């Protein structure tokens, strides 16, 4: 495809390389003037993005705009949204799929960019609405005629992280008497701890797996099924499913209700499909789920602007590339100053690292440039009392992305010493960004801060279904645009396969142990050695 340009061959990359020899020094005495802070600011969909604390100047910003234009990032994004086959490696066996999670939220117009896929999303939404209405009006109840009040989502990776992060973020908006829980890990203690807290008779189990083949999810499905049976309940009256159309799990007869997602939606981009939709709409209400989609759709539209000042996903993608490829920073910390965003960094970790943790280009060649950084994070202010020491004085420079809200969600606050807790929270976030940038000289080297450490601030009024949807899509789109720029396929995940294959081999070794007997203490290690031994002689697959 004409779009597929090697990063190193793009003209603006040479220019940025030169500019990176003398990056803006954030620790210089006049570096953070009010004029600069006002100028390095952009807004979309209720979010203000403050990036005066990045090591950029007007020349760098100009060159980043040129990079966006020369790599045709917005065109690639629009092509993705319109159904181009973006998930592929040219000349090699690959998934060869469209990438259309954006179609799930392009439902607020008569002219969606991918009409067939948006029609499919709407059909699933209609089915979900009917299912929820049946729950509300008592058409669907438990065997005693009581309403269901809890939904447990059983899934892992993209079938867990996004939906769980969004649920926790928006728990404040739960419908009265409704809640959701999640089981992901194949560790039996995960399910045991969740199930111990529930009245199973009032619980719906939502098994979510795009492939319908994931070991952890199928195992936990059986575990929960047997817990229902042991409690004298009929699993068929309690279990629902979300899976890829045509997957091995796509068997509506086994479930009280079944919903589809499609192969053009990647697992880690699936939170706005039925993968997130069923549990979120059950707990938060259908209208709140629609608001989430509305926010995501607004950010998808912002992603089509050519000017980086009007396109937050693109601007954030380019600043990330500046930090990664030109300033050489290996990692990014996502630091929400919002307890509700507790699991959002974990979701972004999958979304980013599974998407952009690649080392071959879209033409199958080894890339000669750095791709996705290591992404991690925790909410502030807790993180300040844990790992910020390294952020301020460590030998690794960690660009930070702060996320904050002017108002709290619950609006239940207290004024102590003249400020509310929300003000204390925000003051801390702003202070961290300043401290990272400015540093502080001190005669005692152990107390001195070098500063000149980049960060940016994302600020919105309040964490609502709409702003959460916009924030989710902001990051999804940022990640996709970075992948386009690096000329990698951000939409497959071949790197997770080898571990799965080897785990299955170790399991078949362990299964040889006498059935029902406890594993002897050295069994796992012996199985590991046997499989390692077999592997060393295994023929390499054809290239
Ligand atoms: O929804 P599924 O098919 O069960 O997959 C779960 C997760 O497993 C992965 O395939 C990685 O192993 C992720 O990409 C995916 O989100």
XYZ file of C-alpha atoms in Angstrom, residues 181-380:
200
model
C -17.510 -8.417 38.889
C -14.732 -9.900 36.789
C -12.886 -13.204 36.680
C -9.837 -13.371 34.424
C -6.948 -15.362 35.813
C -6.859 -19.135 35.464
C -5.592 -19.066 39.051
C -8.539 -20.801 40.770
C -8.238 -18.350 43.644
C -9.402 -15.522 41.370
C -12.751 -17.220 40.700
C -13.040 -18.533 44.250
C -12.616 -15.062 45.755
C -15.162 -13.494 43.398
C -17.746 -16.270 43.726
C -17.471 -16.309 47.526
C -18.908 -12.781 47.628
C -21.949 -13.486 45.442
C -25.483 -14.718 45.686
C -25.207 -16.961 42.625
C -28.954 -17.279 42.322
C -29.154 -13.551 41.422
C -26.071 -13.584 39.188
C -25.630 -13.665 35.432
C -22.330 -15.031 34.132
C -21.131 -13.327 30.963
C -18.462 -15.425 29.251
C -16.494 -13.258 26.822
C -13.972 -14.565 24.339
C -13.493 -13.354 20.796
C -11.759 -16.540 19.700
C -13.843 -18.847 21.869
C -10.682 -20.886 22.453
C -8.805 -19.117 25.260
C -7.653 -21.636 27.849
C -8.176 -19.383 30.869
C -11.672 -18.335 29.870
C -12.888 -21.810 28.902
C -11.484 -23.195 32.149
C -13.170 -20.494 34.214
C -16.406 -20.984 32.287
C -16.449 -24.626 33.369
C -15.480 -23.688 36.912
C -18.369 -21.243 37.188
C -20.752 -23.662 35.481
C -19.962 -26.292 38.090
C -20.336 -23.734 40.901
C -23.839 -22.951 39.587
C -24.714 -26.633 39.396
C -23.347 -27.231 42.887
C -25.601 -24.429 44.116
C -28.610 -26.242 42.577
C -28.928 -23.730 39.744
C -29.352 -24.411 36.030
C -26.364 -22.863 34.183
C -28.470 -22.402 31.054
C -30.605 -19.899 32.997
C -27.586 -17.905 34.211
C -24.964 -17.896 31.491
C -24.682 -15.553 28.562
C -21.880 -15.226 26.019
C -20.092 -12.715 23.833
C -17.906 -14.209 21.142
C -16.728 -13.845 17.568
C -19.310 -14.819 14.997
C -18.553 -18.431 14.050
C -16.114 -19.088 16.939
C -16.208 -22.475 18.753
C -18.136 -20.713 21.536
C -20.773 -19.442 19.122
C -23.493 -21.835 20.268
C -26.559 -19.858 21.413
C -28.257 -23.051 22.689
C -25.753 -23.223 25.572
C -26.593 -19.734 26.793
C -29.499 -17.665 28.004
C -28.420 -14.994 25.495
C -25.490 -14.644 23.109
C -23.959 -11.578 21.454
C -21.437 -11.199 18.696
C -18.302 -9.270 18.019
C -16.534 -9.557 14.675
C -13.088 -10.405 13.361
C -12.515 -6.792 12.316
C -12.464 -5.790 16.011
C -9.210 -6.572 17.804
C -9.546 -7.879 21.373
C -7.702 -4.934 22.935
C -9.811 -2.485 20.923
C -13.083 -4.223 21.739
C -14.293 -2.419 24.865
C -16.876 -0.427 22.894
C -18.245 -3.548 21.172
C -20.424 -6.120 22.919
C -17.236 -7.252 24.702
C -17.595 -4.261 27.013
C -21.155 -3.358 26.116
C -23.070 -6.181 27.763
C -21.594 -5.855 31.248
C -21.331 -2.064 31.140
C -24.896 -1.561 29.931
C -26.190 -4.083 32.503
C -24.460 -2.277 35.363
C -24.495 1.358 34.245
C -27.632 1.314 32.125
C -27.970 1.318 28.346
C -28.055 5.124 28.062
C -24.784 5.517 29.948
C -23.192 2.990 27.603
C -24.451 5.039 24.644
C -22.876 8.146 26.198
C -19.572 6.283 26.391
C -19.892 5.458 22.689
C -20.768 9.087 21.947
C -17.574 10.299 23.636
C -15.486 7.708 21.792
C -17.078 8.660 18.489
C -16.334 12.350 19.085
C -12.652 11.532 19.648
C -12.621 9.339 16.527
C -13.778 12.380 14.600
C -11.149 14.615 16.207
C -8.612 12.077 14.921
C -9.434 13.131 11.356
C -8.109 16.698 11.704
C -4.951 17.430 9.741
C -3.654 20.128 12.084
C -1.972 18.489 15.066
C -3.230 21.253 17.340
C -6.781 20.144 16.559
C -6.135 16.427 16.706
C -5.305 15.228 20.224
C -4.673 11.565 19.336
C -2.241 12.636 16.629
C -0.547 15.221 18.830
C -0.051 12.723 21.638
C 1.176 10.087 19.170
C 3.777 12.476 17.758
C 5.011 13.667 21.148
C 5.384 10.011 22.109
C 7.431 9.401 18.955
C 9.606 12.433 19.713
C 10.324 11.038 23.171
C 10.850 7.466 22.006
C 12.712 7.773 18.718
C 14.503 11.094 19.000
C 15.148 11.605 22.702
C 15.601 7.863 23.302
C 13.226 7.342 26.242
C 12.200 3.713 26.652
C 9.094 3.924 28.727
C 5.934 5.927 29.386
C 4.106 6.266 32.702
C 0.339 6.815 32.613
C -0.532 8.575 35.865
C -4.241 9.253 36.374
C -5.045 11.490 39.314
C -8.365 9.738 39.681
C -8.877 6.655 41.798
C -11.646 5.542 39.437
C -9.034 5.153 36.688
C -7.290 2.539 38.801
C -7.127 -0.086 36.050
C -6.943 2.236 33.060
C -3.118 2.083 32.905
C -3.340 -1.730 32.860
C -5.759 -1.571 29.948
C -3.482 0.852 28.083
C -0.546 -1.388 28.808
C -2.186 -4.175 26.820
C -3.557 -1.852 24.178
C -0.167 -0.235 23.565
C 2.298 -3.050 24.198
C 0.335 -5.762 22.386
C -0.209 -3.363 19.486
C 3.183 -1.756 19.112
C 5.526 -4.295 20.660
C 6.654 -5.340 17.165
C 9.925 -5.598 15.318
C 8.928 -6.272 11.742
C 7.461 -3.714 9.386
C 4.217 -4.075 7.486
C 6.336 -5.528 4.687
C 7.849 -8.148 6.977
C 11.322 -6.579 7.255
C 13.162 -6.031 10.527
C 12.644 -2.448 11.573
C 15.712 -0.299 12.095
C 14.054 2.030 14.569
C 12.509 1.755 18.024
C 8.808 0.894 18.209
C 6.436 0.768 21.196
C 7.714 1.854 24.617
C 7.124 0.046 27.915
C 3.843 1.374 29.291
C 2.823 1.233 32.923
C 1.218 3.354 35.599
C -0.810 3.779 38.753
C -3.119 6.463 40.065
C -1.745 9.470 41.900
